Structure formats: structure tokens, C-alpha cells
Short mmCIF file of C-alpha atoms in Angstrom, two decimals:
data_model
loop_
_atom_site.label_atom_id
_atom_site.label_comp_id
_atom_site.label_asym_id
_atom_site.label_seq_id
_atom_site.Cartn_x
_atom_site.Cartn_y
_atom_site.Cartn_z
CA MET A 1057 101.56 112.95 58.13
CA SER A 1058 99.03 111.79 55.58
CA ASP A 1059 95.25 111.80 55.52
CA ASN A 1060 93.86 108.78 53.66
CA GLY A 1061 90.26 109.78 53.82
CA ALA A 1062 88.71 110.14 59.52
CA SER A 1063 82.29 106.57 72.05
CA GLY A 1064 81.74 104.53 74.03
CA ASN A 1065 82.09 104.75 77.80
CA GLY A 1066 82.14 101.06 78.63
CA SER A 1067 81.50 99.52 82.00
CA ALA A 1068 84.19 98.37 84.37
CA ASN A 1069 85.06 94.90 83.20
CA GLY A 1070 88.43 93.23 82.77
CA ASN A 1071 87.49 90.37 80.49
CA GLY A 1072 87.65 92.40 77.31
CA ASN A 1073 84.00 93.47 77.33
CA GLY A 1074 84.33 96.94 78.74
CA SER A 1075 86.70 99.58 80.01
CA GLY A 1076 88.80 99.90 83.11
CA ASN A 1077 87.88 101.37 86.47
CA GLY A 1078 88.11 105.05 85.54
CA ARG A 1079 86.28 107.32 83.14
CA SER A 1080 87.03 106.81 79.48
CA LEU A 1081 88.85 109.62 77.67
CA LEU A 1082 87.00 108.73 74.46
CA SER A 1083 84.38 111.26 75.52
CA LEU A 1084 86.85 113.98 74.44
CA VAL A 1085 87.02 112.66 70.86
CA PRO A 1086 84.40 113.97 68.38
CA LYS A 1087 81.83 111.43 67.19
CA ALA A 1088 81.18 110.45 63.61
CA ASP A 1089 78.15 111.99 61.88
CA GLY A 1090 76.66 108.63 61.01
CA LYS A 1091 77.06 104.90 61.27
CA GLN A 1092 80.38 103.54 60.05
CA SER A 1093 81.44 100.21 58.59
CA MET A 1094 84.66 98.31 58.02
CA LYS A 1095 84.75 99.70 54.48
CA ASP A 1096 85.10 103.25 55.83
CA PHE A 1097 88.46 102.35 57.36
CA LYS A 1098 89.96 100.70 54.27
CA THR A 1099 92.20 102.68 51.92
CA ASP A 1100 92.83 102.35 48.20
CA GLN A 1101 96.40 101.24 48.92
CA GLU A 1102 97.46 97.69 48.02
CA VAL A 1103 98.13 95.80 51.23
CA ARG A 1104 101.66 94.47 50.82
CA TRP A 1105 102.69 91.86 53.33
CA CYS A 1106 103.87 88.34 52.57
CA PRO A 1107 100.96 86.04 51.66
CA GLY A 1108 99.76 84.35 54.83
CA CYS A 1109 101.25 86.94 57.20
CA GLY A 1110 99.40 87.35 60.49
CA ASP A 1111 99.36 91.12 59.96
CA TYR A 1112 96.45 90.71 57.53
CA ALA A 1113 94.28 89.26 60.28
CA VAL A 1114 95.15 92.05 62.72
CA LEU A 1115 94.47 94.73 60.10
CA ALA A 1116 91.05 93.25 59.32
CA ALA A 1117 90.23 93.01 63.02
CA VAL A 1118 91.13 96.66 63.66
CA GLN A 1119 89.22 97.88 60.60
CA SER A 1120 86.12 95.96 61.64
CA PHE A 1121 86.40 96.99 65.30
CA LEU A 1122 86.85 100.75 64.93
CA PRO A 1123 83.29 101.44 63.69
CA GLU A 1124 82.07 100.32 67.11
CA LEU A 1125 83.73 103.37 68.68
CA GLY A 1126 81.74 105.76 66.49
CA LEU A 1127 84.59 108.29 66.30
CA ARG A 1128 85.35 110.67 63.45
CA ARG A 1129 88.06 109.12 61.27
CA GLU A 1130 89.77 112.52 61.16
CA ASN A 1131 90.26 112.26 64.92
CA ILE A 1132 91.91 108.84 64.88
CA THR A 1133 95.61 108.44 64.14
CA PHE A 1134 98.00 105.52 63.87
CA VAL A 1135 101.71 106.07 64.53
CA SER A 1136 104.23 103.39 63.60
CA GLY A 1137 107.98 102.90 63.69
CA ILE A 1138 109.98 100.61 61.40
CA GLY A 1139 109.23 96.99 60.54
CA CYS A 1140 106.62 94.90 58.76
CA SER A 1141 103.87 96.02 61.15
CA SER A 1142 104.78 99.66 60.55
CA ARG A 1143 103.07 99.66 57.16
CA PHE A 1144 99.83 99.75 59.13
CA PRO A 1145 99.06 103.50 58.79
CA TYR A 1146 99.04 103.22 54.97
CA TYR A 1147 96.16 100.77 55.13
CA MET A 1148 93.99 102.69 57.62
CA ASN A 1149 91.63 105.37 56.29
CA THR A 1150 92.55 107.66 59.18
CA TYR A 1151 95.41 110.01 59.82
CA GLY A 1152 98.72 108.20 60.04
CA PHE A 1153 102.39 108.77 60.73
CA HIS A 1154 105.10 106.32 59.63
CA SER A 1155 107.86 107.47 61.95
CA ILE A 1156 111.39 106.25 62.73
CA HIS A 1157 112.81 103.12 64.32
CA GLY A 1158 111.62 102.66 67.90
CA ARG A 1159 110.40 106.24 68.35
CA ALA A 1160 106.69 105.77 67.70
CA PRO A 1161 105.75 105.99 71.43
CA ALA A 1162 107.69 109.25 71.81
CA ILE A 1163 106.11 110.84 68.72
CA ALA A 1164 102.67 109.59 69.74
CA THR A 1165 103.20 111.02 73.24
CA GLY A 1166 103.61 114.50 71.80
CA LEU A 1167 100.51 114.05 69.68
CA ALA A 1168 98.34 112.68 72.48
CA THR A 1169 99.36 115.28 75.05
CA SER A 1170 98.81 118.20 72.67
CA ARG A 1171 95.56 116.91 71.16
CA PRO A 1172 93.12 115.42 73.70
CA ASP A 1173 90.52 115.31 70.92
CA LEU A 1174 92.41 112.47 69.19
CA SER A 1175 92.36 108.71 69.64
CA VAL A 1176 96.05 107.84 69.23
CA TRP A 1177 97.26 104.33 68.41
CA VAL A 1178 100.80 103.01 68.14
CA VAL A 1179 101.55 99.99 65.96
CA THR A 1180 104.93 98.39 66.59
CA GLY A 1181 106.77 95.07 66.53
CA ASP A 1182 108.93 93.15 68.97
CA GLY A 1183 112.10 94.32 67.22
CA ASP A 1184 110.98 97.94 66.84
CA SER A 1185 109.68 98.44 70.37
CA LEU A 1186 111.92 96.23 72.49
CA SER A 1187 115.34 96.91 70.95
CA ILE A 1188 116.07 100.48 69.89
CA GLY A 1189 112.64 101.58 71.13
CA GLY A 1190 112.73 99.91 74.54
CA ASN A 1191 113.38 103.10 76.50
CA HIS A 1192 110.56 104.99 74.77
CA LEU A 1193 108.15 102.12 75.41
CA ILE A 1194 108.76 101.79 79.15
CA HIS A 1195 108.50 105.54 79.74
CA ALA A 1196 105.23 105.81 77.83
CA LEU A 1197 103.93 102.99 80.05
CA ARG A 1198 105.09 104.48 83.35
CA ARG A 1199 103.75 107.92 82.44
CA ASN A 1200 100.36 106.49 81.48
CA VAL A 1201 100.04 108.62 78.37
CA ASN A 1202 96.68 108.22 76.63
CA LEU A 1203 98.01 105.83 73.95
CA LYS A 1204 96.92 102.42 72.72
CA ILE A 1205 99.98 100.37 71.78
CA LEU A 1206 99.59 97.28 69.60
CA LEU A 1207 102.78 95.22 69.86
CA PHE A 1208 102.96 92.60 67.11
CA ASN A 1209 105.19 89.84 68.48
CA ASN A 1210 106.42 87.27 65.94
CA ARG A 1211 109.70 86.60 67.77
CA ILE A 1212 111.82 87.41 64.72
CA TYR A 1213 113.02 90.32 62.58
CA GLY A 1214 110.86 89.91 59.49
CA LEU A 1215 111.52 93.06 57.46
CA THR A 1216 115.30 92.63 57.58
CA LYS A 1217 115.01 88.96 56.65
CA GLY A 1218 115.07 86.73 59.67
CA GLN A 1219 117.52 87.78 62.36
CA TYR A 1220 116.69 86.92 65.97
CA SER A 1221 114.74 89.56 67.88
CA PRO A 1222 114.51 90.59 71.56
CA THR A 1223 111.71 88.04 72.05
CA SER A 1224 113.36 85.12 70.23
CA GLU A 1225 113.88 82.12 72.44
CA LEU A 1226 117.30 81.19 73.84
CA GLY A 1227 119.16 79.02 71.33
CA LYS A 1228 117.18 80.35 68.35
CA ILE A 1229 119.02 79.54 65.11
CA THR A 1230 118.72 82.39 62.60
CA LYS A 1231 120.84 84.06 59.94
CA SER A 1232 122.47 86.22 62.62
CA THR A 1233 122.80 83.39 65.18
CA PRO A 1234 123.81 80.27 63.22
CA MET A 1235 124.87 78.51 66.42
CA GLY A 1236 121.85 79.66 68.41
CA SER A 1237 120.99 82.90 70.17
CA LEU A 1238 122.75 83.56 73.48
CA ASP A 1239 120.33 86.31 74.53
CA ALA A 1240 117.65 85.61 77.12
CA PRO A 1241 114.41 86.96 75.61
CA PHE A 1242 112.28 89.79 76.89
CA ASN A 1243 108.78 88.96 78.08
CA PRO A 1244 106.82 92.02 76.82
CA LEU A 1245 104.05 91.66 79.41
CA SER A 1246 106.45 91.25 82.32
CA LEU A 1247 108.31 94.33 81.10
CA ALA A 1248 105.09 96.34 80.83
CA ILE A 1249 103.82 95.30 84.26
CA GLY A 1250 107.23 96.04 85.77
CA ALA A 1251 107.01 99.53 84.28
CA GLU A 1252 103.67 99.98 86.11
CA GLY A 1253 101.61 99.81 82.93
CA THR A 1254 97.97 100.35 83.80
CA PHE A 1255 96.54 98.16 81.02
CA VAL A 1256 98.41 95.09 79.85
CA ALA A 1257 96.91 92.37 77.67
CA ARG A 1258 97.76 89.56 75.26
CA THR A 1259 95.81 88.14 72.34
CA ILE A 1260 96.39 86.13 69.14
CA ASP A 1261 96.19 87.24 65.51
CA SER A 1262 93.96 84.34 64.42
CA ASP A 1263 91.44 84.61 67.28
CA ARG A 1264 89.33 87.45 65.92
CA LYS A 1265 86.65 87.38 68.62
CA HIS A 1266 89.20 87.54 71.41
CA LEU A 1267 91.23 90.19 69.58
CA HIS A 1268 88.11 92.33 69.19
CA SER A 1269 87.25 92.10 72.88
CA VAL A 1270 90.75 93.10 73.98
CA LEU A 1271 90.89 96.01 71.50
CA ARG A 1272 87.53 97.23 72.76
CA ALA A 1273 88.72 97.33 76.35
CA ALA A 1274 92.04 98.92 75.40
CA ALA A 1275 90.34 101.70 73.45
CA GLN A 1276 88.27 102.70 76.45
CA HIS A 1277 91.10 102.54 78.97
CA ARG A 1278 92.23 105.73 80.66
CA GLY A 1279 95.90 106.05 79.77
CA THR A 1280 98.40 103.71 78.14
CA ALA A 1281 97.11 100.33 77.00
CA LEU A 1282 99.63 97.75 75.78
CA VAL A 1283 98.25 94.84 73.78
CA GLU A 1284 100.74 92.13 72.82
CA ILE A 1285 99.50 90.27 69.75
CA TYR A 1286 101.06 86.92 68.94
CA GLN A 1287 101.50 87.25 65.18
CA ASN A 1288 102.78 84.53 62.88
CA CYS A 1289 105.63 85.26 60.44
CA ASN A 1290 105.14 82.43 58.01
CA ILE A 1291 108.36 83.21 56.14
CA PHE A 1292 111.01 83.43 58.87
CA ASN A 1293 109.34 81.96 61.98
CA ASP A 1294 106.38 79.96 60.78
CA GLY A 1295 104.44 78.02 63.38
CA ALA A 1296 105.91 79.86 66.37
CA PHE A 1297 102.52 79.86 68.10
CA ASP A 1298 101.06 76.62 66.76
CA PRO A 1299 100.33 75.14 70.22
CA LEU A 1300 97.91 78.03 70.82
CA LYS A 1301 96.17 77.52 67.47
CA ASP A 1302 96.07 73.75 67.00
CA PRO A 1303 92.50 72.56 67.80
CA ALA A 1304 93.94 69.32 69.16
CA VAL A 1305 95.88 70.98 72.00
CA ARG A 1306 95.01 74.68 72.23
CA ASP A 1307 92.36 74.33 74.94
CA ASP A 1308 94.81 72.46 77.15
CA VAL A 1309 97.61 75.01 76.81
CA THR A 1310 95.66 78.27 76.57
CA VAL A 1311 94.59 79.91 79.83
CA ARG A 1312 91.83 82.42 79.08
CA LEU A 1313 91.71 85.15 81.71
CA GLU A 1314 88.39 86.73 82.67
CA HIS A 1315 88.05 89.33 85.38
CA GLY A 1316 86.27 88.10 88.50
CA GLU A 1317 86.26 84.47 87.35
CA PRO A 1318 88.21 81.45 88.69
CA ILE A 1319 91.17 80.71 86.44
CA VAL A 1320 90.00 77.40 84.99
CA PHE A 1321 91.01 75.92 81.64
CA GLY A 1322 91.50 72.70 79.68
CA ALA A 1323 89.46 70.97 77.01
CA ASP A 1324 87.43 69.37 79.81
CA ARG A 1325 87.69 72.40 82.11
CA ASP A 1326 89.50 70.17 84.56
CA LYS A 1327 92.60 72.30 85.22
CA ALA A 1328 93.05 75.46 87.25
CA LEU A 1329 95.68 77.80 88.63
CA ARG A 1330 96.57 78.00 92.30
CA ARG A 1331 98.78 80.64 93.91
CA THR A 1332 101.78 79.21 95.73
CA PRO A 1333 103.23 80.56 99.00
CA SER A 1334 106.02 82.18 96.98
CA GLY A 1335 103.47 84.14 94.93
CA SER A 1336 103.85 82.23 91.67
CA PHE A 1337 101.14 80.13 90.02
CA GLU A 1338 100.97 76.39 89.61
CA VAL A 1339 98.68 74.24 87.48
CA VAL A 1340 96.46 71.84 89.44
CA ASN A 1341 93.76 69.32 88.65
CA ILE A 1342 90.43 70.64 89.90
CA ALA A 1343 89.48 67.24 91.29
CA ASP A 1344 92.51 67.30 93.58
CA VAL A 1345 92.04 70.68 95.28
CA ASP A 1346 89.54 72.59 97.39
CA PRO A 1347 87.60 75.01 95.13
CA ALA A 1348 88.61 77.79 97.51
CA GLU A 1349 92.24 77.26 96.51
CA ILE A 1350 91.59 78.11 92.85
CA ALA A 1351 92.84 81.59 91.97
CA VAL A 1352 90.30 84.22 90.93
CA HIS A 1353 91.48 86.68 88.31
CA ASP A 1354 91.43 90.34 89.34
CA THR A 1355 92.53 92.77 86.65
CA HIS A 1356 91.80 95.77 88.88
CA ASN A 1357 94.15 94.80 91.72
CA PRO A 1358 96.52 97.76 92.23
CA ASP A 1359 99.22 95.33 93.38
CA PRO A 1360 100.89 94.17 90.14
CA SER A 1361 102.34 90.99 91.64
CA GLN A 1362 99.50 88.68 90.53
CA ALA A 1363 99.53 90.04 86.99
CA PHE A 1364 103.32 89.69 86.88
CA ALA A 1365 103.16 86.10 88.12
CA LEU A 1366 100.62 85.29 85.40
CA SER A 1367 102.90 86.81 82.76
CA ARG A 1368 105.64 84.36 83.80
CA LEU A 1369 103.45 81.28 83.60
CA ASP A 1370 104.42 80.28 80.07
CA GLN A 1371 108.17 80.55 80.60
CA PRO A 1372 110.08 79.25 78.80
CA ALA A 1373 107.68 77.45 76.41
CA PHE A 1374 103.93 77.43 75.63
CA GLU A 1375 102.98 74.65 78.02
CA HIS A 1376 100.41 76.94 79.67
CA THR A 1377 99.93 80.36 78.11
CA PRO A 1378 97.54 83.00 79.53
CA ILE A 1379 95.74 85.30 77.12
CA GLY A 1380 93.39 88.15 77.91
CA ILE A 1381 93.71 91.22 80.11
CA PHE A 1382 96.34 90.82 82.81
CA ARG A 1383 96.04 94.27 84.37
CA ASP A 1384 93.49 97.07 84.05
CA VAL A 1385 93.83 99.63 86.84
CA ASP A 1386 92.77 103.23 87.12
CA ARG A 1387 95.29 106.05 87.37
CA PRO A 1388 95.10 109.60 86.02
CA SER A 1389 96.66 109.85 82.60
CA TYR A 1390 99.74 111.94 81.94
CA ASP A 1391 97.69 114.09 79.59
CA GLU A 1392 95.14 114.97 82.26
CA LEU A 1393 97.79 115.85 84.82
CA MET A 1394 99.68 118.01 82.30
CA ARG A 1395 96.54 119.90 81.30
CA ALA A 1396 95.75 120.55 84.97
CA GLN A 1397 99.21 122.07 85.47
CA LEU A 1398 98.82 124.24 82.40
CA ASP A 1399 95.41 125.47 83.57
CA GLU A 1400 96.86 126.28 86.99
CA ALA A 1401 99.73 128.23 85.43
CA VAL A 1402 97.37 130.21 83.19
CA GLN A 1403 95.12 131.07 86.11
CA ALA A 1404 98.08 132.29 88.13
CA GLN A 1405 100.06 134.08 85.41
CA GLY A 1406 97.67 134.67 82.51
CA GLU A 1407 97.77 133.34 78.96
CA GLY A 1408 101.28 134.59 78.27
CA ASP A 1409 102.77 136.05 75.11
CA LEU A 1410 105.26 133.89 73.20
CA ALA A 1411 106.59 136.81 71.12
CA ALA A 1412 107.17 138.86 74.25
CA LEU A 1413 108.92 135.93 75.92
CA LEU A 1414 111.26 135.42 72.98
CA GLY A 1415 112.05 139.14 72.98
CA SER A 1416 112.68 139.42 76.71
CA GLY A 1417 115.94 139.22 78.64
CA ASP A 1418 119.33 139.67 77.00
CA THR A 1419 118.32 140.31 73.39
CA TRP A 1420 119.59 142.81 70.84
CA ARG A 1421 118.87 143.92 67.31
CA ILE A 1422 121.46 144.00 64.51
CA ASP A 1423 120.66 146.52 61.78
#
């Protein structure tokens, strides 16, 4: 672990402008002595990604967002695995841990559960977290450990030079699949919601305002927050998310989710989503339906079926892609439950003596 240098309790709001339903655990993290700026979170290390990489935009967004939290930099840590995104801790003037392939959620779990005074972030990629790290990811989600996981999804293996990844589309032609990939891709949000993740969101590297709002809500969530960030790899998968960025079409294909609001979109705000009898969503023209039929987004619904249906809306292409917070529900974090058990054990049995425990039972001394 290296040290390169170091709250808010938002309101219940699922549109990226507040926290979830429960109390924020940021109150346990020490506050900074004074006002911070983006400069405080930059290191003296040269940022080394390919020119034009979407990681630059995400790094700048995180560095400019963190001062809002007002936390001591010494009580913030970024844990990464292996991949292009995993350079992140080197460029953050906080504590950081560049760990091993796919294991960042497991390492961060130990850190978060043992140190409630820390704000712990995981930075990972679609290859790192959904291949070798898939098991660690889903268990961190189901346990609701107090982690904030930023999943950079560029739908390709960038660091190892362009092989298909777990999120690459079926038929993807790459160096490792010259005739097209035969693997059906993972949908990270569907996976997270299926694992009972309590906070699940999606944003885009180039939409700084939206990225900020989602990060703000994730930081204040009680437990695990997974934020999928569509991130462009301009070397091996350039233009993968162009429909969501092209001013000519983005408003017609991007569905912006806001808690408590009807799900309406389109350049002319003339399209909406309606729930079908089977539970899925369909796109309708507002002029053709009763306003009462238009779905209203509810991030706090404990039933994950609506959030899951929304996560499937853009399958298999980007014809209509939701971004924003899909799910933001309140559940005690793993850390809180563990600390309660420890307190109960101490009250019943006392503090304990590790040396005495190690020396108890069938032990002997060799002179």
C-alpha cells in the first residue's frame, strides 16, 4: 500500500442528487481540516493511458468530485485489480492498493470491514471483474459490504491488446476471435441486480455532469454501490458507445432515469416506457397512450424486477439505453452487522486474549 499524499449525509433521492433510503456511513469517516480542491487529489505521477482513452475523463471526474465529500484524504483508499483501469490508485492522492487480477473486491472487503473510518473504492474493468473476478464481485454485492465499485466497461481487453472480454458482443471479431466471438456477453447491471445489489447505476465517461451525480449518490449509499461506466477504448474498440454520444441521435437512444419521474425520453420528449403484462418494458409514443400507462421510475422499490427489466432494455444493441440509478434500496451493510456480532461477543465473553488463545489446548514447548 502506498500513500501519495489523504460528509455529507444526502437526502433520499434516486436521481443522482442524494443518497439512498438509509443513513450514510460517511459519518464514520473523519472530515478534512479545510476546504479541498481537485488539485489536492492529483499526484505527481505521469498519467499513462493511451491518448484519448476514456479513463482520463473518469479520473478527472473523480478528482473533481471527491472534494465535495470533505473527507480526509488519508481516510480514502482506492483498490484496483489488473487492467488499464487498475492504474487508477497511482493517480489519486489518497491511499491506494494495486492488487491482483479480479481480487480487488475481496481485498477491499477486508479493508472496509476492519476499518469503518475509511471510504473504500474499488476500480475495476469488465475483464478484471467479470472474468476471473466474477465470483468476488457477486459476493461483495450480495453481502452489501460498504464498498463503492467503479466498473469501467469498454467491452474489450485493452491492456493485453484487444482480445474479446466478458461484455463483448456476440460475433465480436478480435485477435482472439478472428471468426467472431461465440460467447453471449454478460450484462453487468443485470448481474448486479440478480445478486441483490442494493445500489446499481450506469453512466458514461464523457458525460461529466451525469457521472458526478451518480458518484455523489454512490458515495453516500449504505453498503455496496456498483457504478458501470461506459468507457471508450479508442485503440481496440473505438466508437463502441457512439450512439450514446453522437448529438444527432443520443437523445433518441438514451433513456435518462430519475427517481419518482415518468420515464420519458427523446429529442422531442415524445417517447416513453410502458410496462408490459410480462413485466418487461416497451417503448411507446406518448401521443398514443394514456399518461397513466407511462412507467414511473422507482429506485427504492425493494422488488428488483423493475430494475432488472430496465437493465435488459438495450439488449442486444444500443437502440434504447437507460442510464442513471437503476436501484437504490436500504439494507444494513455487512460491516454494520459484523460489528454488532463482535460487540455482542465481547459483552458476553469479554475482550479476549489472543496470546492466551494461541497457547491454549494441545500445545507443548520444545527446549
